PDB file of C-alpha atoms in Angstrom:
ATOM      1  CA  GLN A 292     -13.075   4.595 -14.063  1.00 66.00           C
ATOM      2  CA  GLY A 293      -9.930   4.793 -11.980  1.00 73.00           C
ATOM      3  CA  GLN A 294      -6.840   2.817 -12.781  1.00 89.00           C
ATOM      4  CA  LEU A 295      -4.043   1.999 -10.393  1.00 94.00           C
ATOM      5  CA  VAL A 296      -0.776   0.512 -11.666  1.00 95.00           C
ATOM      6  CA  GLU A 297       1.884  -0.730  -9.276  1.00 97.00           C
ATOM      7  CA  SER A 298       5.580  -1.094 -10.034  1.00 97.00           C
ATOM      8  CA  GLY A 299       8.866  -1.444  -8.202  1.00 98.00           C
ATOM      9  CA  GLY A 300       8.604  -4.952  -6.865  1.00 98.00           C
ATOM     10  CA  GLY A 301      11.465  -7.405  -7.094  1.00 98.00           C
ATOM     11  CA  SER A 302      13.777  -9.729  -5.222  1.00 98.00           C
ATOM     12  CA  VAL A 303      16.066  -8.502  -2.477  1.00 98.00           C
ATOM     13  CA  GLN A 304      18.017  -9.947   0.399  1.00 98.00           C
ATOM     14  CA  ALA A 305      16.950  -9.467   3.976  1.00 98.00           C
ATOM     15  CA  GLY A 306      17.882  -6.019   5.207  1.00 98.00           C
ATOM     16  CA  GLY A 307      17.501  -4.494   1.774  1.00 98.00           C
ATOM     17  CA  SER A 308      15.114  -1.849   0.506  1.00 98.00           C
ATOM     18  CA  LEU A 309      12.553  -1.409  -2.228  1.00 98.00           C
ATOM     19  CA  ARG A 310      10.280   1.430  -3.237  1.00 98.00           C
ATOM     20  CA  LEU A 311       6.917   0.560  -4.689  1.00 98.00           C
ATOM     21  CA  SER A 312       5.048   3.037  -6.857  1.00 98.00           C
ATOM     22  CA  CYS A 313       1.350   3.276  -7.628  1.00 97.00           C
ATOM     23  CA  ALA A 314       0.473   5.397 -10.632  1.00 96.00           C
ATOM     24  CA  VAL A 315      -3.086   6.692 -10.457  1.00 92.00           C
ATOM     25  CA  SER A 316      -4.975   7.650 -13.591  1.00 85.00           C
ATOM     26  CA  GLY A 317      -8.560   8.420 -14.443  1.00 77.00           C
ATOM     27  CA  TYR A 318      -9.339   8.793 -10.773  1.00 64.00           C
ATOM     28  CA  THR A 319      -9.760  12.153  -9.122  1.00 58.00           C
ATOM     29  CA  GLY A 320     -11.127  10.989  -5.820  1.00 60.00           C
ATOM     30  CA  SER A 321     -14.736  10.955  -4.818  1.00 60.00           C
ATOM     31  CA  SER A 322     -17.059  11.214  -1.875  1.00 63.00           C
ATOM     32  CA  THR A 323     -16.566   7.483  -1.397  1.00 72.00           C
ATOM     33  CA  SER A 324     -12.776   7.618  -0.944  1.00 85.00           C
ATOM     34  CA  ASN A 325     -10.664   9.302   1.678  1.00 91.00           C
ATOM     35  CA  CYS A 326      -7.409   7.418   1.438  1.00 94.00           C
ATOM     36  CA  MET A 327      -4.929   5.413  -0.583  1.00 95.00           C
ATOM     37  CA  GLY A 328      -3.579   2.191   0.816  1.00 96.00           C
ATOM     38  CA  TRP A 329      -1.071  -0.588   0.291  1.00 98.00           C
ATOM     39  CA  PHE A 330      -2.059  -4.156   0.999  1.00 98.00           C
ATOM     40  CA  ARG A 331      -0.139  -7.387   0.730  1.00 98.00           C
ATOM     41  CA  GLN A 332      -1.055 -11.014   0.362  1.00 98.00           C
ATOM     42  CA  ALA A 333       1.243 -13.960   0.849  1.00 97.00           C
ATOM     43  CA  PRO A 334       0.362 -17.440  -0.474  1.00 93.00           C
ATOM     44  CA  GLY A 335      -2.217 -19.083   1.758  1.00 95.00           C
ATOM     45  CA  LYS A 336      -2.786 -15.951   3.790  1.00 96.00           C
ATOM     46  CA  GLU A 337      -5.442 -13.263   3.855  1.00 97.00           C
ATOM     47  CA  ARG A 338      -4.847  -9.889   2.295  1.00 97.00           C
ATOM     48  CA  GLU A 339      -3.706  -7.450   4.971  1.00 97.00           C
ATOM     49  CA  GLY A 340      -3.477  -3.681   5.109  1.00 97.00           C
ATOM     50  CA  VAL A 341       0.116  -2.498   5.337  1.00 98.00           C
ATOM     51  CA  ALA A 342      -0.117   1.287   5.131  1.00 98.00           C
ATOM     52  CA  VAL A 343      -2.734   3.946   4.468  1.00 97.00           C
ATOM     53  CA  LEU A 344      -2.380   7.603   3.587  1.00 96.00           C
ATOM     54  CA  TYR A 345      -5.415   9.814   4.110  1.00 94.00           C
ATOM     55  CA  THR A 346      -6.434  12.675   1.854  1.00 87.00           C
ATOM     56  CA  GLY A 347      -4.304  15.680   2.715  1.00 83.00           C
ATOM     57  CA  GLY A 348      -1.186  13.594   2.989  1.00 80.00           C
ATOM     58  CA  ARG A 349      -0.559  14.002   6.705  1.00 87.00           C
ATOM     59  CA  THR A 350      -2.409  11.209   8.457  1.00 92.00           C
ATOM     60  CA  THR A 351      -1.168   7.679   8.053  1.00 94.00           C
ATOM     61  CA  TYR A 352      -1.760   4.170   9.293  1.00 96.00           C
ATOM     62  CA  TYR A 353       0.815   1.401   9.477  1.00 97.00           C
ATOM     63  CA  ALA A 354       0.430  -2.216  10.440  1.00 97.00           C
ATOM     64  CA  ASP A 355       2.425  -3.053  13.544  1.00 97.00           C
ATOM     65  CA  SER A 356       4.570  -5.450  11.533  1.00 97.00           C
ATOM     66  CA  VAL A 357       5.942  -2.645   9.331  1.00 98.00           C
ATOM     67  CA  LYS A 358       6.035   0.355  11.672  1.00 98.00           C
ATOM     68  CA  GLY A 359       9.407   2.051  11.600  1.00 98.00           C
ATOM     69  CA  ARG A 360      10.408   0.235   8.402  1.00 98.00           C
ATOM     70  CA  PHE A 361       7.828   1.250   5.775  1.00 98.00           C
ATOM     71  CA  THR A 362       6.779   4.746   4.755  1.00 98.00           C
ATOM     72  CA  ILE A 363       3.807   5.684   2.584  1.00 97.00           C
ATOM     73  CA  SER A 364       3.892   8.970   0.699  1.00 96.00           C
ATOM     74  CA  GLN A 365       2.444  10.667  -2.343  1.00 95.00           C
ATOM     75  CA  ASP A 366       3.494  12.989  -5.128  1.00 94.00           C
ATOM     76  CA  ASN A 367       0.386  14.836  -6.250  1.00 89.00           C
ATOM     77  CA  ALA A 368       2.135  16.333  -9.276  1.00 92.00           C
ATOM     78  CA  LYS A 369       2.855  12.812 -10.522  1.00 93.00           C
ATOM     79  CA  ASN A 370      -0.400  11.263  -9.287  1.00 92.00           C
ATOM     80  CA  THR A 371       1.696   8.599  -7.636  1.00 95.00           C
ATOM     81  CA  VAL A 372       1.641   6.948  -4.236  1.00 96.00           C
ATOM     82  CA  TYR A 373       4.791   5.320  -2.915  1.00 98.00           C
ATOM     83  CA  LEU A 374       5.669   2.693  -0.351  1.00 98.00           C
ATOM     84  CA  GLN A 375       9.277   2.894   0.788  1.00 98.00           C
ATOM     85  CA  MET A 376      10.238  -0.404   2.374  1.00 98.00           C
ATOM     86  CA  ASN A 377      13.453  -0.609   4.397  1.00 98.00           C
ATOM     87  CA  SER A 378      15.007  -3.343   6.525  1.00 98.00           C
ATOM     88  CA  LEU A 379      13.033  -5.921   4.601  1.00 98.00           C
ATOM     89  CA  LYS A 380      12.470  -9.321   6.169  1.00 98.00           C
ATOM     90  CA  PRO A 381      11.616 -12.682   4.573  1.00 97.00           C
ATOM     91  CA  GLU A 382       8.150 -12.406   6.126  1.00 97.00           C
ATOM     92  CA  ASP A 383       7.544  -9.305   3.989  1.00 98.00           C
ATOM     93  CA  THR A 384       7.451 -11.563   0.933  1.00 98.00           C
ATOM     94  CA  ALA A 385       4.048 -11.135  -0.719  1.00 98.00           C
ATOM     95  CA  MET A 386       2.147  -9.643  -3.607  1.00 98.00           C
ATOM     96  CA  TYR A 387       1.657  -5.962  -2.856  1.00 98.00           C
ATOM     97  CA  TYR A 388      -1.432  -4.090  -4.017  1.00 98.00           C
ATOM     98  CA  CYS A 389      -2.312  -0.425  -4.193  1.00 97.00           C
ATOM     99  CA  ALA A 390      -5.921   0.553  -3.531  1.00 96.00           C
ATOM    100  CA  ALA A 391      -8.264   3.502  -3.022  1.00 93.00           C
ATOM    101  CA  GLY A 392     -11.092   3.477  -0.530  1.00 92.00           C
ATOM    102  CA  TRP A 393     -12.723   4.807   2.603  1.00 92.00           C
ATOM    103  CA  VAL A 394     -11.426   4.050   6.090  1.00 93.00           C
ATOM    104  CA  SER A 395     -12.325   5.856   9.281  1.00 93.00           C
ATOM    105  CA  GLN A 396      -9.245   7.298  10.901  1.00 90.00           C
ATOM    106  CA  GLY A 397      -8.107   5.056  13.687  1.00 89.00           C
ATOM    107  CA  ALA A 398      -9.700   1.978  12.163  1.00 93.00           C
ATOM    108  CA  THR A 399      -7.810  -0.978  10.761  1.00 94.00           C
ATOM    109  CA  PRO A 400      -8.059  -0.954   6.962  1.00 96.00           C
ATOM    110  CA  GLU A 401      -9.852  -3.950   5.506  1.00 96.00           C
ATOM    111  CA  PRO A 402      -9.973  -5.027   1.849  1.00 97.00           C
ATOM    112  CA  ARG A 403     -13.754  -4.545   1.839  1.00 96.00           C
ATOM    113  CA  ASP A 404     -13.209  -0.830   2.478  1.00 94.00           C
ATOM    114  CA  PHE A 405     -11.390  -0.390  -0.851  1.00 94.00           C
ATOM    115  CA  HIS A 406     -13.056  -0.346  -4.250  1.00 89.00           C
ATOM    116  CA  TYR A 407     -10.222   0.450  -6.667  1.00 90.00           C
ATOM    117  CA  TRP A 408      -7.311  -1.988  -6.894  1.00 95.00           C
ATOM    118  CA  GLY A 409      -4.150  -2.343  -8.883  1.00 96.00           C
ATOM    119  CA  GLN A 410      -2.932  -5.613 -10.362  1.00 96.00           C
ATOM    120  CA  GLY A 411      -0.188  -6.090  -7.782  1.00 97.00           C
ATOM    121  CA  THR A 412       3.589  -6.261  -7.766  1.00 98.00           C
ATOM    122  CA  GLN A 413       5.586  -9.124  -6.268  1.00 98.00           C
ATOM    123  CA  VAL A 414       8.100  -8.571  -3.488  1.00 98.00           C
ATOM    124  CA  THR A 415      10.397 -11.447  -2.549  1.00 98.00           C
ATOM    125  CA  VAL A 416      12.837 -11.183   0.343  1.00 98.00           C
ATOM    126  CA  SER A 417      15.429 -13.912   0.769  1.00 98.00           C
ATOM    127  CA  SER A 418      17.261 -14.703   3.977  1.00 95.00           C
TER     128      SER A 418
END
């Protein structure tokens, strides 16, 4: 059974930066997963895919709202996936989740495509 544990959330002012980490344990990938992703969910809103990193570490997906500001990466030696968030805006405020799943390249990641989830880490950006 895979376990994903997020960390690195917090409160920052607009324009600031945070780096989220997702420690992966007990999960070595499977035929049902081809990527790791970060999602976020703000109060009263649906969970949305923010960034995805496909197996191999070269192909990525970013939501239009974060392109040029967020970067997803991985450290295989540490079994950790990161989300570097720069130029943060108040609208980035949400609970951020790490997840593992299967998404066809070029497709928009949906929560239903992911079957392993972390517990989430809160990001709050003040104006």
